[in-house]
Amino acid sequence: MCLAVPMQVKRVEGHDAVVEQAGAALNIRTDLLDEVAAGDYVLVHAGYAIQRVDEDEARETLALLRMFGIDTQTGQTTDATG
Amino acid sequence: MRLVDEFRDAEAVAGLREAIARRLSRPAKIMEVCGTHTMAIARAGVRQLLPPTVSLISGPGCPVCVTAQGEIDAFLALGECPGVVLASFGDMLRVPGSTGSLETLKARGTETRVVYSPMDAVRLAAASPEKEVVFFGIGFETTVPTVAAALLEACRLGLRNFSVLSAHKRVPPALAALATDPELAVDGFLLPGHVSVILGLEPYRFLAEQHQIPCAIAGFEVTDILEGILHLVTQIADGRAALANQYPRVVRPEGNPTARALMERVFTPTDAVWRGIGPIAASGLALRPEFAPWDARQKFALDWDRFANVPEPPACRCGDILKGIASPHDCPLFGRGCTPARPIGPCMVSSEGTCAAYYRYQIG
């Protein structure tokens, strides 16, 4: 039930916004975020944006994952978890 | 960037899988608290990716599953009041109350609407002034702010034909109850990513600090889940307990303060009964008195006490399954009397329920 999906904001008007995911447009509300702008990625749950996705953090996680991928190919050990 | 497919990379999955296997020599039990994790783990076949030392058990984090029988009965009883339209998330449609479900009520002529958003229920009320729209408020802190925002919008619009029956639940009090349950033997908690989007890190700190239970907040793609598990097995192997945030792209340390402020403006903690588990202090949410005109419990003159202690189906072991003490295979009803087509217990009826996931993906 706590399913939430990242979607890109296309338009904002007051507390209403249009987001797009995989080519489909959806009307959502932005009451739970202070500032939302076109182009932002937001996490959508039950018709509301519940958080802005931090793209820098997403890139960092992906970079870490790529290291795990490279490890499998080279057989090297990575201690990325601290 | 689409922020979804990138987190399903096959090579990263293989790397994480090896790292988990290397890290742990002794057996460890990890509880995934959240029902959305249960589903994602079953669908992605995460159990098959893990070494035999790591076992995953499902926790009480499916809101449909923990909604008390009496709460469902009360919502269904509201459907008998004149002019009422019952609006609910689709998850609740087939969940059996004592005498039927939303679906069977609909077949008998009660007006019901499945909505994707609580705001859809507000829009329905605005478009049908002759009807009384009652929305069934179920879900954890992920969902509660959306219901609070929709209710405040109904207030702003001056809609008097919209109300909420709150059966919302709070995750941290349930975790506290689990952490102090002597029957429970878990070595780590995989914490719910989207509840944490709202709550942030603070409400979980006691698990590591007071109860020495390793914790990791994780997202829902396969690499997110494996990263969370890797963090937990690392802590377990090192003999330490900390709270790790493995989902920083949406979980900020402070959570979402705007969403929490709306939630706290509309709702106040109250004692609640978790199906299968029993009463947990301050684990539910009631509407604040100033929102009485939009509170179904204040608005409709039902015999509310009648719904306080409704017994659960006998022989059903959902309670033990929700606490991670029993597996679905330990239940005499699993796959026999109780199937997704004819569910008896809530763990089978909800698509996120442990029994439904075990049945559908033939686990164990």
XYZ file of C-alpha atoms in Angstrom:
446
model
C 0.000 0.000 0.000
C 2.987 2.268 0.469
C 3.797 2.043 -3.213
C 5.212 5.315 -4.530
C 6.706 6.014 -7.934
C 9.148 8.691 -9.151
C 7.601 10.874 -11.864
C 8.695 14.047 -13.638
C 6.680 17.242 -13.137
C 5.480 18.786 -16.394
C 3.265 21.652 -15.190
C 2.339 23.220 -11.858
C -0.708 25.358 -11.092
C -1.281 26.178 -7.430
C -1.445 22.851 -5.565
C -2.233 20.941 -8.771
C 0.430 19.482 -11.035
C 0.689 17.249 -14.064
C 3.366 14.555 -13.915
C 4.534 12.049 -16.479
C 5.793 8.540 -16.074
C 6.546 6.194 -18.964
C 4.692 8.515 -21.335
C 1.455 8.655 -19.316
C 0.249 11.936 -17.798
C -1.307 12.054 -14.335
C -2.868 14.877 -12.308
C -1.461 15.074 -8.806
C -1.501 17.429 -5.800
C 1.534 19.138 -4.324
C 0.145 20.137 -0.880
C 2.828 18.073 0.901
C 5.820 19.877 -0.655
C 6.729 23.532 -0.236
C 8.086 24.157 -3.692
C 7.613 22.113 -6.819
C 8.733 23.205 -10.286
C 8.416 21.791 -13.793
C 11.310 19.416 -14.462
C 11.561 18.167 -10.845
C 11.343 14.461 -10.184
C 8.875 13.769 -7.379
C 7.838 10.612 -5.573
C 4.082 10.122 -6.060
C 1.822 8.239 -3.630
C -1.998 8.187 -3.671
C -2.183 11.178 -5.999
C 0.188 13.366 -3.955
C 3.856 14.265 -4.405
C 5.362 13.151 -1.068
C 9.013 14.081 -1.718
C 11.335 15.556 -4.297
C 13.840 12.973 -5.626
C 17.419 14.092 -4.999
C 19.059 13.337 -8.347
C 22.590 13.756 -6.954
C 21.909 11.100 -4.307
C 20.365 8.857 -6.986
C 23.520 9.220 -9.103
C 25.739 8.396 -6.115
C 23.767 5.224 -5.384
C 23.998 4.246 -9.053
C 27.754 4.816 -9.061
C 28.042 2.538 -6.021
C 25.935 -0.101 -7.755
C 28.137 0.074 -10.824
C 31.091 -0.711 -8.557
C 29.328 -3.861 -7.398
C 28.730 -4.753 -11.046
C 32.416 -4.276 -11.921
C 33.376 -6.403 -8.894
C 31.496 -9.395 -10.230
C 33.400 -9.165 -13.490
C 36.851 -8.756 -11.941
C 36.345 -10.854 -8.838
C 37.559 -7.940 -6.673
C 36.173 -7.230 -3.224
C 34.516 -3.924 -2.471
C 33.692 -2.735 0.977
C 31.242 -0.037 0.166
C 29.049 -0.317 3.198
C 31.277 1.237 5.839
C 17.237 9.408 -15.827
C 14.045 7.498 -15.056
C 15.044 6.532 -11.531
C 13.512 3.071 -11.800
C 15.201 0.764 -14.349
C 18.690 1.869 -13.336
C 18.115 0.219 -9.959
C 17.463 -3.189 -11.525
C 20.938 -3.662 -13.033
C 21.752 -7.390 -13.332
C 25.498 -7.008 -12.769
C 24.971 -4.943 -9.644
C 22.522 -7.595 -8.385
C 25.154 -10.290 -8.884
C 27.808 -8.173 -7.110
C 25.556 -7.446 -4.136
C 24.571 -11.095 -3.905
C 28.213 -12.166 -3.670
C 28.996 -9.461 -1.126
C 26.105 -10.622 1.110
C 27.213 -14.271 0.891
C 30.820 -13.351 1.745
C 29.840 -11.218 4.719
C 27.970 -13.664 6.911
C 28.973 -17.023 8.324
C 26.250 -17.541 10.916
C 22.497 -17.695 10.234
C 20.609 -14.393 10.464
C 16.908 -13.574 10.460
C 15.957 -10.267 8.897
C 12.433 -8.883 9.136
C 11.155 -6.790 6.263
C 8.685 -4.615 8.118
C 6.863 -3.216 5.093
C 4.268 -5.030 2.966
C 5.468 -3.256 -0.166
C 8.892 -4.796 0.530
C 7.237 -8.218 0.985
C 5.704 -7.921 -2.484
C 8.871 -6.547 -4.108
C 10.980 -9.307 -2.495
C 8.599 -12.014 -3.735
C 8.270 -10.553 -7.232
C 12.010 -10.036 -7.760
C 12.847 -13.464 -6.275
C 15.143 -11.903 -3.648
C 14.946 -15.011 -1.399
C 16.480 -17.132 -4.160
C 19.344 -14.617 -4.450
C 20.299 -14.892 -0.790
C 22.681 -17.416 0.764
C 21.039 -20.084 2.985
C 22.346 -18.258 6.074
C 20.019 -15.280 5.525
C 16.301 -15.784 6.052
C 13.735 -13.070 5.461
C 10.597 -12.919 7.551
C 7.703 -10.579 6.889
C 6.545 -8.090 9.483
C 3.312 -6.245 10.267
C 3.717 -3.576 7.575
C 0.712 -4.275 5.371
C -1.912 -1.690 6.403
C -4.786 -3.722 4.976
C -3.628 -6.792 6.911
C -3.475 -5.047 10.281
C -6.817 -3.232 9.966
C -8.944 -4.698 12.766
C -11.997 -6.765 11.915
C -14.111 -4.262 13.893
C -12.815 -1.331 11.826
C -13.807 -3.092 8.595
C -17.207 -4.001 10.065
C -17.766 -0.363 11.094
C -16.964 0.933 7.613
C -19.279 -1.621 6.002
C -22.035 -0.723 8.511
C -21.799 2.932 7.411
C -22.888 1.744 3.958
C -26.334 1.054 5.408
C -26.865 4.713 6.345
C -29.103 6.532 3.844
C -27.341 8.338 0.987
C -23.877 7.084 1.943
C -21.265 6.321 -0.702
C -18.342 4.251 0.636
C -15.049 5.384 -0.902
C -11.909 3.318 -0.389
C -8.540 2.447 -1.831
C -8.867 -0.649 -4.019
C -6.725 -2.675 -1.598
C -9.690 -2.909 0.772
C -12.289 -4.060 -1.771
C -12.186 -7.793 -1.083
C -11.096 -7.815 2.551
C -13.726 -9.773 4.486
C -15.485 -8.227 7.465
C -17.559 -10.414 9.775
C -20.501 -10.552 7.373
C -19.166 -9.582 3.962
C -16.758 -7.336 2.099
C -16.992 -4.043 0.256
C -17.327 -6.102 -2.902
C -20.271 -8.186 -1.638
C -21.936 -5.036 -0.265
C -21.644 -3.470 -3.711
C -23.266 -6.520 -5.287
C -26.155 -6.060 -2.845
C -26.642 -2.442 -3.922
C -24.546 -0.307 -1.536
C -22.886 2.533 -3.418
C -19.111 2.046 -3.324
C -16.263 3.773 -5.128
C -12.655 2.691 -5.448
C -10.377 5.737 -5.502
C -6.696 6.106 -6.334
C -6.328 9.234 -4.207
C -8.225 10.537 -1.151
C -8.594 13.733 -3.213
C -10.749 11.723 -5.667
C -13.168 11.090 -2.787
C -13.284 14.847 -2.062
C -13.971 15.549 -5.743
C -16.742 12.941 -5.674
C -18.344 14.698 -2.683
C -18.098 18.070 -4.461
C -19.776 16.624 -7.561
C -22.553 14.816 -5.632
C -23.967 17.200 -2.974
C -26.956 14.877 -2.423
C -24.656 12.050 -1.291
C -22.638 11.486 1.898
C -19.154 10.353 0.876
C -17.309 8.407 3.600
C -13.646 7.688 2.922
C -11.967 4.755 4.697
C -8.676 6.112 6.052
C -6.271 3.180 6.087
C -2.513 3.197 5.807
C 0.635 4.266 7.615
C 2.501 7.577 7.767
C 3.127 7.431 3.996
C -0.598 7.714 3.343
C -1.852 9.704 6.368
C -0.591 13.117 5.100
C -2.453 12.613 1.798
C -5.689 11.999 3.729
C -4.981 15.012 5.967
C -4.410 17.229 2.914
C -7.599 15.977 1.219
C -9.626 16.570 4.401
C -8.249 20.101 4.753
C -9.216 20.729 1.114
C -12.761 19.496 1.877
C -12.843 21.975 4.812
C -11.579 24.785 2.574
C -14.252 24.015 -0.012
C -16.893 23.966 2.755
C -17.935 20.400 1.870
C -20.119 19.014 4.641
C -20.917 15.773 2.806
C -17.403 14.350 3.111
C -16.058 12.460 6.099
C -13.233 10.090 7.008
C -13.383 6.897 9.069
C -9.838 6.755 10.392
C -8.235 3.335 10.831
C -4.746 4.747 10.241
C -1.803 3.185 12.040
C 1.622 4.462 13.138
C 4.674 2.323 12.429
C 7.100 3.261 15.289
C 4.799 2.105 18.165
C 4.372 -1.254 16.391
C 8.157 -1.570 16.028
C 8.514 -0.791 19.739
C 5.988 -3.542 20.538
C 7.900 -5.991 18.316
C 11.265 -5.032 19.798
C 10.035 -5.855 23.315
C 8.173 -9.055 22.355
C 10.043 -11.950 23.996
C 8.812 -14.355 21.297
C 10.361 -12.356 18.515
C 13.826 -13.391 17.389
C 15.049 -11.111 14.610
C 18.619 -10.013 13.980
C 17.771 -6.919 11.962
C 14.978 -4.752 10.588
C 14.705 -3.725 6.941
C 12.748 -0.509 7.542
C 9.991 0.861 5.287
C 11.346 3.337 2.736
C 8.234 5.352 2.069
C 7.092 5.661 5.685
C 10.610 7.018 6.283
C 10.174 9.595 3.494
C 7.669 11.252 5.849
C 9.136 10.390 9.282
C 12.872 10.724 8.617
C 15.363 8.861 10.809
C 14.637 10.060 14.348
C 11.632 7.823 15.212
C 13.682 4.649 14.590
C 16.833 5.491 16.554
C 15.617 3.737 19.703
C 15.712 0.370 17.900
C 19.486 0.455 17.516
C 20.273 2.542 20.596
C 17.987 0.951 23.208
C 17.352 -2.506 21.752
C 20.629 -3.043 19.838
C 18.770 -4.139 16.702
C 20.559 -3.379 13.403
C 18.317 -1.301 11.107
C 18.454 -0.241 7.459
C 15.960 1.942 5.601
C 15.691 0.621 2.052
C 13.979 1.427 -1.242
C 11.946 -0.976 -3.326
C 13.951 -1.877 -6.412
C 15.920 -5.124 -6.269
C 19.309 -3.417 -5.788
C 17.822 -1.169 -3.067
C 16.629 -4.218 -1.142
C 19.914 -6.106 -1.566
C 21.898 -3.041 -0.477
C 19.731 -2.805 2.644
C 20.298 -6.492 3.394
C 24.043 -6.124 2.804
C 24.141 -3.291 5.310
C 22.259 -5.394 7.858
C 24.411 -8.518 7.461
C 27.526 -6.330 7.762
C 26.272 -4.934 11.075
C 25.270 -8.420 12.261
C 28.677 -9.884 11.324
C 30.454 -7.007 13.094
C 28.267 -7.372 16.180
C 27.048 -3.756 16.137
C 23.666 -2.045 15.806
C 23.137 1.193 13.904
C 20.486 2.905 11.811
C 21.503 3.099 8.154
C 19.697 5.084 5.475
C 20.124 3.177 2.209
C 17.458 5.230 0.386
C 18.896 8.763 0.530
C 17.478 9.800 -2.844
C 14.092 10.283 -1.174
C 14.631 9.743 2.571
C 16.064 12.893 4.190
C 17.227 12.708 7.830
C 14.443 15.148 8.780
C 11.778 13.394 6.659
C 9.084 15.624 5.163
C 8.232 18.253 7.839
C 5.463 19.847 5.716
C 3.663 16.511 5.392
C 4.109 15.788 9.100
C 2.716 19.211 10.050
C -0.454 18.531 8.009
C -0.768 15.072 9.562
C -0.397 16.504 13.082
C -2.847 19.315 12.388
C -5.635 16.868 11.479
C -4.837 13.708 13.487
C -3.827 12.884 17.039
C -2.396 9.563 18.317
C -4.827 7.139 19.908
C -4.696 3.534 21.112
C -5.454 1.076 18.341
C -5.991 -2.616 17.791
C -3.752 -4.265 15.180
C -5.367 -7.281 13.672
C -3.643 -10.431 14.794
C -1.397 -8.512 17.182
C -3.854 -6.800 19.537
C -3.928 -3.366 21.162
C -0.837 -1.148 20.938
C -0.800 2.144 22.873
C -0.797 5.340 20.762
C -0.424 3.327 17.551
C -3.535 4.683 15.831
C -4.661 8.108 14.669
C -7.983 9.803 15.420
C -9.255 13.056 13.930
C -8.762 16.035 16.238
C -12.000 17.321 17.874
C -12.095 20.466 15.713
C -12.580 18.234 12.660
C -15.646 16.498 14.144
C -17.900 17.537 11.198
C -15.615 15.497 8.912
C -15.121 12.600 11.345
C -17.391 9.658 10.448
C -17.235 8.482 14.095
C -18.797 11.769 15.252
C -21.093 12.266 12.298
C -22.910 8.931 12.159
C -24.914 7.553 15.086
C -23.759 3.937 14.953
C -23.335 1.779 18.030
C -19.561 2.244 17.827
C -18.827 0.108 20.925
C -20.126 -2.889 18.993
C -17.034 -2.681 16.783
C -14.485 -2.410 19.591
C -13.724 -6.107 20.091
C -14.838 -8.143 17.105
C -13.290 -11.637 17.151
C -11.018 -12.754 14.317
C -11.664 -15.950 12.335
C -10.733 -19.046 14.423
C -7.729 -21.142 13.307
C -6.369 -18.203 11.258
C -2.712 -17.599 12.177
C -2.359 -14.164 10.594
C -1.414 -12.718 13.991
C 1.639 -14.947 14.394
C 2.522 -14.473 10.728
C 2.369 -10.668 11.090
C 4.766 -10.902 14.041
C 7.126 -13.153 12.098
C 6.659 -16.030 14.584
C 4.915 -18.336 12.090
C 5.299 -18.890 8.347
C 2.169 -19.223 6.167
C 2.932 -22.960 5.909
C 2.390 -23.258 9.677
C -1.263 -22.207 9.265
C -3.782 -25.050 8.860
C -5.876 -22.877 6.539
C -3.102 -21.811 4.132
C -3.828 -23.013 0.602
C -6.712 -25.176 1.851
C -9.616 -23.151 3.251
C -7.790 -19.883 2.648
C -6.725 -18.937 -0.894
C -6.538 -15.611 -2.781
C -9.861 -16.474 -4.470
C -11.542 -17.188 -1.093
C -9.430 -15.511 1.569
C -10.156 -15.968 5.279
C -7.370 -13.970 6.880
C -6.070 -10.526 5.929
C -2.582 -11.823 5.056
C -4.153 -13.721 2.159
C -6.558 -11.087 0.912
C -4.215 -8.163 0.529
C -1.929 -8.458 -2.487
C 0.839 -7.294 -0.120
C 0.026 -9.893 2.509
C 2.613 -12.504 3.394
C 0.253 -15.404 2.650
C -0.789 -13.956 -0.721
C 2.862 -13.466 -1.702
C 3.760 -17.005 -0.560
C 0.786 -18.469 -2.432
C 1.258 -16.493 -5.626
C 5.019 -16.970 -5.879
C 5.003 -20.489 -4.349
C 7.547 -19.667 -1.673
C 8.726 -22.375 0.687
